[in-house]
CSV table of C-alpha atoms and ligand atoms in Angstrom, one decimal:
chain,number,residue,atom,x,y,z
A,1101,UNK,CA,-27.2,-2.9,9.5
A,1102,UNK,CA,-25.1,-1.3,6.8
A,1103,UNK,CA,-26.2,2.2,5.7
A,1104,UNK,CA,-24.7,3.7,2.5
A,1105,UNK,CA,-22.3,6.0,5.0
A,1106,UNK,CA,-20.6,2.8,6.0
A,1107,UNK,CA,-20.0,1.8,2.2
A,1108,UNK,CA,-16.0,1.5,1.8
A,1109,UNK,CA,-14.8,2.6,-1.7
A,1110,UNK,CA,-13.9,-1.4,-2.2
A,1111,UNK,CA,-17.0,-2.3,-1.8
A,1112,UNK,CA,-19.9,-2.6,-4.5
A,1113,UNK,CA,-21.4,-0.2,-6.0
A,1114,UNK,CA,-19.0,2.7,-5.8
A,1115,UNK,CA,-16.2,-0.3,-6.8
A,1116,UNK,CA,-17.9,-0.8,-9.8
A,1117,UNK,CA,-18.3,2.8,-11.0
A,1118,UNK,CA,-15.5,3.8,-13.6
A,1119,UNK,CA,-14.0,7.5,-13.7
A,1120,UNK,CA,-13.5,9.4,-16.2
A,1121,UNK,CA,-10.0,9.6,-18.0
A,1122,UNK,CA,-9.1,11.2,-21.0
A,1123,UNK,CA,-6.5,10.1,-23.6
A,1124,UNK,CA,-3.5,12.3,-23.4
A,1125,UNK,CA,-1.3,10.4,-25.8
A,1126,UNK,CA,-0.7,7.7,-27.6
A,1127,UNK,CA,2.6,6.1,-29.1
A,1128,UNK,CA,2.1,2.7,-31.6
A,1129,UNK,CA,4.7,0.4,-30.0
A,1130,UNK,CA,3.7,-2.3,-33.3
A,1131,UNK,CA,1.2,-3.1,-36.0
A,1132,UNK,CA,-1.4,-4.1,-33.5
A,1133,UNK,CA,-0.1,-2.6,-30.0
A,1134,UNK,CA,-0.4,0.8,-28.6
A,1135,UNK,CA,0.4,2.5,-25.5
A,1136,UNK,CA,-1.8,5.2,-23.8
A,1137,UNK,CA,-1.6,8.1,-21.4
A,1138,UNK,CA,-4.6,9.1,-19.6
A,1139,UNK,CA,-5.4,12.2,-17.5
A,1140,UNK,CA,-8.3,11.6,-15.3
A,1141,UNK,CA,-11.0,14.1,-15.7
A,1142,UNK,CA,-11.4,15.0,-11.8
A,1143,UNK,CA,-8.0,15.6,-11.5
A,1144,UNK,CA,-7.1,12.8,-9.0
A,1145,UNK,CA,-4.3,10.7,-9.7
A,1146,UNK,CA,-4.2,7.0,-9.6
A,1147,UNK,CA,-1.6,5.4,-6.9
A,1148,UNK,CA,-0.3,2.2,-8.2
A,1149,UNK,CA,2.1,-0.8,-7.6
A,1150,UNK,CA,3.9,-2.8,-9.9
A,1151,UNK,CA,1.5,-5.4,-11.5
A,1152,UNK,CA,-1.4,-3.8,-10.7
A,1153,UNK,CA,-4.1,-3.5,-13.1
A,1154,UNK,CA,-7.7,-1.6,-14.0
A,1155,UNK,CA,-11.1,-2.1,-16.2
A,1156,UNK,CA,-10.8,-0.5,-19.0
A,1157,UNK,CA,-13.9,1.1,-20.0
A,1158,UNK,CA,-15.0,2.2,-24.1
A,1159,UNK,CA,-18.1,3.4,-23.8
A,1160,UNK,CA,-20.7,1.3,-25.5
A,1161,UNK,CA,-18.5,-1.3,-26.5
A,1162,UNK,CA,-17.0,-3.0,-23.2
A,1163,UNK,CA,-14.6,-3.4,-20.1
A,1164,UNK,CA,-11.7,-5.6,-19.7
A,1165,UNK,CA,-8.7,-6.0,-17.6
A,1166,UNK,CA,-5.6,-3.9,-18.2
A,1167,UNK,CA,-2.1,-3.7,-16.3
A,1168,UNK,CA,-0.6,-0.7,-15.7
A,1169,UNK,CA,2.2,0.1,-17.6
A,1170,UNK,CA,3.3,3.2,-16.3
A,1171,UNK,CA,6.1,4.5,-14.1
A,1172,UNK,CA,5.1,4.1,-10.2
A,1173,UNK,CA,7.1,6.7,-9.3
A,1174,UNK,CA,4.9,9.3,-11.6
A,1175,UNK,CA,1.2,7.9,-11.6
A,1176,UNK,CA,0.0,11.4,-12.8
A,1177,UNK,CA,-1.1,10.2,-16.3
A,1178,UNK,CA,-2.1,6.4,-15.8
A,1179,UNK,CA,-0.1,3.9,-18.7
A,1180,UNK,CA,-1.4,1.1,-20.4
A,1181,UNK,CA,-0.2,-0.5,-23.0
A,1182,UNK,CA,-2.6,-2.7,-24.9
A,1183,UNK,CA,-2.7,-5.2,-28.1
A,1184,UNK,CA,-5.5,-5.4,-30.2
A,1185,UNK,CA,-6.9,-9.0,-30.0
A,1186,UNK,CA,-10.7,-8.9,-29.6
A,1187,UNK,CA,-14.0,-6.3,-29.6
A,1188,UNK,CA,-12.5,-3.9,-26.7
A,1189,UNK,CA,-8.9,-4.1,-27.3
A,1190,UNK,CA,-9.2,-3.0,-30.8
A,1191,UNK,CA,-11.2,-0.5,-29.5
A,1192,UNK,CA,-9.0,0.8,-27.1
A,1193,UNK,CA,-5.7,0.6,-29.8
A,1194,UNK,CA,-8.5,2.6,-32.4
A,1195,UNK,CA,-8.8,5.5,-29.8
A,1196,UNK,CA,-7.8,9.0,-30.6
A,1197,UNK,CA,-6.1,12.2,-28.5
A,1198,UNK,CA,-9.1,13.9,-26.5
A,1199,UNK,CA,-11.2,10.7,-26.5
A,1200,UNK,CA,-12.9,10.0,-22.8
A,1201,UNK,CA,-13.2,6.1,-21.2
A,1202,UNK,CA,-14.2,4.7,-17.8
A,1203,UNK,CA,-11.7,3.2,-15.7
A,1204,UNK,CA,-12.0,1.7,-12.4
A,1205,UNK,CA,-8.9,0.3,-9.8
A,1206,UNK,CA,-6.5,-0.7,-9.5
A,1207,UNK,CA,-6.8,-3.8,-8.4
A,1208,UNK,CA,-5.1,-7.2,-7.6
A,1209,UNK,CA,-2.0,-7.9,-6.1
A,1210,UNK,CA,0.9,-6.8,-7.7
A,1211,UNK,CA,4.8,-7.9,-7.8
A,1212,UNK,CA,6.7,-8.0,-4.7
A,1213,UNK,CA,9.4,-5.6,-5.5
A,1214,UNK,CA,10.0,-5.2,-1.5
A,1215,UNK,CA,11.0,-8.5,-1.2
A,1216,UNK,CA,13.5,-8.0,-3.9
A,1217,UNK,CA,15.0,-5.3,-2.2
A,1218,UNK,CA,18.9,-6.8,-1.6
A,1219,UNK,CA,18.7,-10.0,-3.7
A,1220,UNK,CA,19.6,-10.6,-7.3
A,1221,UNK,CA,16.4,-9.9,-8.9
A,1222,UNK,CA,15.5,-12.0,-12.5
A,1223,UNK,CA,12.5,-10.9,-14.6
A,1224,UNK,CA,11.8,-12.7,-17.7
A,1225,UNK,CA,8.6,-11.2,-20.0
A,1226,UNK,CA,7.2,-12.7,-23.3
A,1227,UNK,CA,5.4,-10.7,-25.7
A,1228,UNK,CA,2.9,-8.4,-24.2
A,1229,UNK,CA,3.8,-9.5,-21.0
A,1230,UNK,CA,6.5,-6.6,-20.8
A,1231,UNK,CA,3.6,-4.2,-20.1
A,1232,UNK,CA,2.7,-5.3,-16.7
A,1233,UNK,CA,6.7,-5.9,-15.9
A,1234,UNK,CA,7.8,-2.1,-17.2
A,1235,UNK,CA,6.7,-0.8,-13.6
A,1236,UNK,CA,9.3,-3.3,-11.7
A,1237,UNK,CA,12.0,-2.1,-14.4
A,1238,UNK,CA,11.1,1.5,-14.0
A,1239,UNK,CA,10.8,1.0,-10.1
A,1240,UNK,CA,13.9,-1.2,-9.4
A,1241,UNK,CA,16.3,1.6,-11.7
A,1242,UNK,CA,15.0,4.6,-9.6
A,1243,UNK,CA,16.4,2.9,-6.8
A,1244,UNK,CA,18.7,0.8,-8.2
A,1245,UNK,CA,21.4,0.1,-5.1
A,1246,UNK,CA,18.8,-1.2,-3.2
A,1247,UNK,CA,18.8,-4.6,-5.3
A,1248,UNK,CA,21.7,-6.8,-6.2
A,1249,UNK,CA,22.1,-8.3,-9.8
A,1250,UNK,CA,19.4,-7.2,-12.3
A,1251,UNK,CA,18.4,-9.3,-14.9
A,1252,UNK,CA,15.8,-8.4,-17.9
A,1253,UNK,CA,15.5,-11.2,-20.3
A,1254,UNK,CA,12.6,-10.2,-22.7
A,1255,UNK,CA,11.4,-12.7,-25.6
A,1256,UNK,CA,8.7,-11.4,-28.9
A,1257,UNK,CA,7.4,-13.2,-31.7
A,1258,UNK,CA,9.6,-11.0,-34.5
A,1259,UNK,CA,11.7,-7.5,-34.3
A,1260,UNK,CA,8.9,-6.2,-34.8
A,1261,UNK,CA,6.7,-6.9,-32.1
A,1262,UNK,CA,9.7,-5.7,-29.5
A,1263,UNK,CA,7.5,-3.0,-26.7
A,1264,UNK,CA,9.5,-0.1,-25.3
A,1265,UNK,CA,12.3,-0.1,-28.3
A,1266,UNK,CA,13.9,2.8,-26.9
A,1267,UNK,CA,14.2,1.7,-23.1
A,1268,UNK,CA,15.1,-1.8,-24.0
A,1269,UNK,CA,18.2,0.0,-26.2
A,1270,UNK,CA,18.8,2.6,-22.4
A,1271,UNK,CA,18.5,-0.7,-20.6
A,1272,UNK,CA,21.0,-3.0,-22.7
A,1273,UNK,CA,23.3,0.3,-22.5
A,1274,UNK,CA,23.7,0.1,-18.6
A,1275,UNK,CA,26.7,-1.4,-16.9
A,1276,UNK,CA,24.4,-2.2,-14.0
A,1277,UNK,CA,21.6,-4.3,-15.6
A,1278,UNK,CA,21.6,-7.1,-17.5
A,1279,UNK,CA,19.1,-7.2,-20.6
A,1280,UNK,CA,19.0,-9.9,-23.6
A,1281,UNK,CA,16.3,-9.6,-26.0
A,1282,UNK,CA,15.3,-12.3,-28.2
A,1283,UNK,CA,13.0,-13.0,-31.2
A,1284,UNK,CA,11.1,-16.0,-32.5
A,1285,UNK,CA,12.0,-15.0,-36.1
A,1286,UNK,CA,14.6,-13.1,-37.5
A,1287,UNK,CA,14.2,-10.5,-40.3
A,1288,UNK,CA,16.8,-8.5,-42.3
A,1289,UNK,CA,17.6,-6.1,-40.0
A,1290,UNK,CA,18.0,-8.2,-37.1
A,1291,UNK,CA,21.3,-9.0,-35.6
A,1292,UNK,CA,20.5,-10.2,-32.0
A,1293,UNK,CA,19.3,-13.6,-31.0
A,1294,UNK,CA,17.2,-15.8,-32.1
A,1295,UNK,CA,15.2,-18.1,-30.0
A,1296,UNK,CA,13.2,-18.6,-27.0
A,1297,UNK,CA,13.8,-17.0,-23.7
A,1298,UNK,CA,14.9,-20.3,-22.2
A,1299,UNK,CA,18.0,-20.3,-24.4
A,1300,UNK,CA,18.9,-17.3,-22.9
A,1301,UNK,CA,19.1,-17.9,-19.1
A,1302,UNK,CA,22.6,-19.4,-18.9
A,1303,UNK,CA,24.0,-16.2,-20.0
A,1304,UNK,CA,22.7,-14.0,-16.7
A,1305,UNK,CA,24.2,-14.9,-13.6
A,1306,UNK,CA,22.9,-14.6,-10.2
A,1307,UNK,CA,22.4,-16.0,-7.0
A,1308,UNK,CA,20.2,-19.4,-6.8
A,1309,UNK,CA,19.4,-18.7,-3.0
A,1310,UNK,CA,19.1,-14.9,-3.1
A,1311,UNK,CA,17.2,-14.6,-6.1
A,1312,UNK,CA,13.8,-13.4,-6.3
A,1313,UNK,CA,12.3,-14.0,-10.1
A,1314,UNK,CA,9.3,-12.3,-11.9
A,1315,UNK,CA,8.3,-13.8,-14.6
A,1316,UNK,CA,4.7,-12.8,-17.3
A,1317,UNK,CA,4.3,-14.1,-20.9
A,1318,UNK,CA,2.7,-17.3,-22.2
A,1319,UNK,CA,1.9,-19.6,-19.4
A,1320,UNK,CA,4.3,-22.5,-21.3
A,1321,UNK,CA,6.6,-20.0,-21.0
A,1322,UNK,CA,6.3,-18.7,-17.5
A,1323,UNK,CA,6.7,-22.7,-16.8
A,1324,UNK,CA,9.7,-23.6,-18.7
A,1325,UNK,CA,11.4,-20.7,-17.2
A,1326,UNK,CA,10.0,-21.1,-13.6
A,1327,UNK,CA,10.9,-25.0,-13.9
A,1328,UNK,CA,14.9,-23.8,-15.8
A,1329,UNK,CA,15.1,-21.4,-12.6
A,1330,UNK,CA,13.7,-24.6,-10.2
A,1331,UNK,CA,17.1,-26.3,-11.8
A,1332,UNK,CA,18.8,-23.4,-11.2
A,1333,UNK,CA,18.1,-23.5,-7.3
A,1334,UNK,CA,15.7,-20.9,-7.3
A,1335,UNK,CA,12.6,-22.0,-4.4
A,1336,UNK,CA,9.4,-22.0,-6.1
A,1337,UNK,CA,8.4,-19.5,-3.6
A,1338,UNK,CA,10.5,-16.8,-4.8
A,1339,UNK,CA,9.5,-17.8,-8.2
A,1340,UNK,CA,6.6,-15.1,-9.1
A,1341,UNK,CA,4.0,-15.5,-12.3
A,1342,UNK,CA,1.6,-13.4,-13.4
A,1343,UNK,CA,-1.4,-15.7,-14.1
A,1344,UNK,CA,-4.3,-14.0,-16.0
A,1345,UNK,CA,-7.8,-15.3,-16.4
A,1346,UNK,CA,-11.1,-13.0,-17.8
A,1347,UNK,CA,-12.6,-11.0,-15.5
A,1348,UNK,CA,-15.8,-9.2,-14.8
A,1349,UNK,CA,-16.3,-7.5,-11.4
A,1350,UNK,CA,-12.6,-7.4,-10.5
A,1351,UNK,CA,-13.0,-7.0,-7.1
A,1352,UNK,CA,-14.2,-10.5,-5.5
A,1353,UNK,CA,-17.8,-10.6,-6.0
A,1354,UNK,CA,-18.7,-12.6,-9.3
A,1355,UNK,CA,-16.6,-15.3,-8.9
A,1356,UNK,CA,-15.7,-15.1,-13.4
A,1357,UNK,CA,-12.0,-15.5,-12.5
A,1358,UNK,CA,-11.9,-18.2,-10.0
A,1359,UNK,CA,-9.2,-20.4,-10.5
A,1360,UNK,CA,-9.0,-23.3,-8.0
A,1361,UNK,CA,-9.4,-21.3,-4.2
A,1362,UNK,CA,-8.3,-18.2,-5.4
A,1363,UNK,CA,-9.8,-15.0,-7.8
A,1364,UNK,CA,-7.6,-13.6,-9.9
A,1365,UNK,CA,-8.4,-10.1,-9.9
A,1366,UNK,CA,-8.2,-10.1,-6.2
A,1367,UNK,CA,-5.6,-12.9,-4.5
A,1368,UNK,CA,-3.5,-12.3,-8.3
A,1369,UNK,CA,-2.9,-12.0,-10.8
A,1370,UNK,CA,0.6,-12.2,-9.5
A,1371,UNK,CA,0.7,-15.5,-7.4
A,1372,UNK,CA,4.0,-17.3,-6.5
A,1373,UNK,CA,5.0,-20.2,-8.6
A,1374,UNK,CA,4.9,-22.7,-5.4
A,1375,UNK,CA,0.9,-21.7,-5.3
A,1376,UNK,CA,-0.3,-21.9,-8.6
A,1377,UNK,CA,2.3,-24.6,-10.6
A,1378,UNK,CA,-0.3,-27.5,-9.9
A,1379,UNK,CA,-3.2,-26.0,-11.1
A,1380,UNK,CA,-1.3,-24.4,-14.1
A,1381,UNK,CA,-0.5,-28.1,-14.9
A,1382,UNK,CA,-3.9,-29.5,-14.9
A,1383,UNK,CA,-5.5,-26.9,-16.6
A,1384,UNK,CA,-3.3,-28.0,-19.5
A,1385,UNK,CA,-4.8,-31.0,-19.3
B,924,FAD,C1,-5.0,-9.0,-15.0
B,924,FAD,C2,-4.9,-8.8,-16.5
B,924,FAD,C3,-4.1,-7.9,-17.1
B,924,FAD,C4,-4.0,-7.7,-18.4
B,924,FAD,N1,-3.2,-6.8,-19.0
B,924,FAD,C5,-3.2,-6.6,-20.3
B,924,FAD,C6,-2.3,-5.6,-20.8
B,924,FAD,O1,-1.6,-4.9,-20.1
B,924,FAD,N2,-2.4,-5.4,-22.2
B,924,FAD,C7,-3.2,-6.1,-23.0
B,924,FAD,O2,-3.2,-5.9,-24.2
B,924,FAD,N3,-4.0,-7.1,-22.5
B,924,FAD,C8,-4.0,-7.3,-21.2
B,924,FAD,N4,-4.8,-8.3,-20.7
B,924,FAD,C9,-5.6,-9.1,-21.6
B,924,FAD,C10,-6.9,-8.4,-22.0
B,924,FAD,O3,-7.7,-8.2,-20.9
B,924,FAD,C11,-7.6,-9.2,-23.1
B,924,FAD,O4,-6.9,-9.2,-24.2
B,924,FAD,C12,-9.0,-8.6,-23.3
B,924,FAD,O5,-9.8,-8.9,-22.2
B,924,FAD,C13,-9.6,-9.2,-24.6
B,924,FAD,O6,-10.9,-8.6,-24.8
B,924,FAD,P1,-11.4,-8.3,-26.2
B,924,FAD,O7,-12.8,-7.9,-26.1
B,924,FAD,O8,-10.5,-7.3,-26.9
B,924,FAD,O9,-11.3,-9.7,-26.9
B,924,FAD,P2,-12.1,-11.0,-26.7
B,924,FAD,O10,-13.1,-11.1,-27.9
B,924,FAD,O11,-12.7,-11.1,-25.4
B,924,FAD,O12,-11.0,-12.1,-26.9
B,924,FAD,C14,-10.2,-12.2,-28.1
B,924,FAD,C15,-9.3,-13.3,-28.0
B,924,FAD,O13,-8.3,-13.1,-26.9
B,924,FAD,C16,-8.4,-14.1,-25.9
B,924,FAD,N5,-8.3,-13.6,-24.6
B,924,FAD,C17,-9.2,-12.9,-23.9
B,924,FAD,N6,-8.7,-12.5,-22.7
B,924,FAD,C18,-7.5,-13.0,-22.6
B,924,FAD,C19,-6.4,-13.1,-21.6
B,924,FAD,N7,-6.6,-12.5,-20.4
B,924,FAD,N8,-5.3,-13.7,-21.9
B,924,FAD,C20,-5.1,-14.3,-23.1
B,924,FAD,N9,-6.0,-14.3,-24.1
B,924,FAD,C21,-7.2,-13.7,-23.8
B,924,FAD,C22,-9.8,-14.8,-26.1
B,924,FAD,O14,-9.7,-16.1,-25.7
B,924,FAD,C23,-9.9,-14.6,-27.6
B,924,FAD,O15,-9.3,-15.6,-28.3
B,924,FAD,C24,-4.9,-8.5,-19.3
B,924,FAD,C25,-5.7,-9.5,-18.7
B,924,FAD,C26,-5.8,-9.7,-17.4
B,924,FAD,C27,-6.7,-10.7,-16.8
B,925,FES,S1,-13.7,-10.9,-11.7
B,925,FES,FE1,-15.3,-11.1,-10.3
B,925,FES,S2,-14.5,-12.3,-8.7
B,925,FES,FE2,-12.8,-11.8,-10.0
């Protein structure tokens, strides 16, 4: 029989319970997306890998999945960076310094940076999709001779939907990184490409069969570029998406992000490409 002394912190209900964090900072990275530190309230620190994500709790209003967007290598404030597209994420962009939420994780399983370590290494992010990608980048400089070619190719809707302005400007200034940035639509000020991420992969060079490739965005777009780097020579296997679907418990139990035999929160989101590309194709359908 189970007693409550035998209850392991993954399992329901302590799982489910969220902790209290406070807002710390905040920093509007466009018109409707913000980024957020949190301190948690008890003092403990949340561990993290790349890709990794938590429930977001606002009080009253709602939980919903968040990555973290924060640097792995200092997880003493947790990082998210969040766009305002519904009830909870406008809630979360509308918070203020000093404001207290629940958060519970992290969970799923995150990028496999490891296997990285002495390939080329290709990441390609559309929109918000930089957030949960930031940790790689962050990780992968901080020990940057461990990998061989880096490549950031990083795609938004205008100039002024571009995330982490500054880093992307430190990144694109490095000798040993590749970056290109693109935009849908240009504006006045703009002088850099115009396009979608596709048109950009012919410009980075790597390795077809020592190349491990992360790629988060729009699922069209995580296909086109997964099917452009198939072309390339790149296996499907070391092809990694980050698939997203709503979630609920996040740990297993509910069943709200199933997506053919695997759940989301706990067997993702980040799957490789070789898994997931037929069921990305019929859920098109
Ligand atoms: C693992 C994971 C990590 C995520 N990380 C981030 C992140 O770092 N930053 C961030 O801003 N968002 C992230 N999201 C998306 C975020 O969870 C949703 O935007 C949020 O749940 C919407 O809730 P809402 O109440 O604000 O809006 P709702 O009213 O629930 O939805 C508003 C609109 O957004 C659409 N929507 C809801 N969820 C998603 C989703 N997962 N993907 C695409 N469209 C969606 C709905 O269909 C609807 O059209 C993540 C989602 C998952 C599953
Ligand atoms: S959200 Fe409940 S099983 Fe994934």
């Amino acid at each position: 029989m189970v007693t409550i002394a035998d209850t392991k912190v993954t399992d329901p209900p302590e799982a489910m319970l969220p902790r209290p964090f406070r807002v710390t900072s905040l920093h509007a990275e466009t018109e409707d997306t913000v980024t957020l530190e949190l301190e948690p309230e008890d003092g403990n620190s949340l561990s993290f890998h790349p890709g990794q994500f938590t429930m977001f709790y606002v009080f009253g209003i709602g939980e919903v999945p968040i990555s973290i967007s924060g640097d792995p290598h200092h997880p003493k404030n947790l990082v998210h960076t969040v766009r305002s597209v519904g009830a909870v994420t406008e809630a979360i962009v509308g918070l203020g310094v000093g404001d207290s939420v629940g958060i519970r994780g992290p969970y799923g399983v995150g990028w496999p940076v490891g296997e990285a370590e002495g390939k080329d290494l290709v990441v390609v992010a559309g929109g918000i999709g930089l957030a949960p990608l930031r940790p790689v980048v962050l990780d992968v400089l901080a020990r940057r001779d461990r990998f061989g070619g880096v490549s950031i190719i990083y795609g938004a809707r205008s100039p002024g939907d571009l995330l982490f302005e500054d880093e992307l400007r430190s990144w694109r200034s490095r000798f040993d990184v590749e970056t290109e940035v693109t935009v849908d639509r240009s504006a006045d000020d703009w002088f850099g490409d115009v396009g979608v991420v596709t048109g950009l992969l012919p410009r980075i060079s790597f390795d077809p069969a020592n190349t491990v490739a992360m790629l988060c965005g729009p699922e069209i777009m995580m296909k086109v570029v997964a099917n452009e780097m198939a072309t390339r020579g790149v296996g499907a296997e070391r092809l990694y998406v980050s698939v997203e679907r709503n979630m609920k418990c996040a740990i297993g139990f509910c069943g709200h992000c199933q997506f053919g035999q695997d759940f989301m929160c706990r067997d993702g989101p980040v799957l490789p490409y070789a898994r997931i590309a037929e069921r990305l194709r019929v859920s098109e359908l």
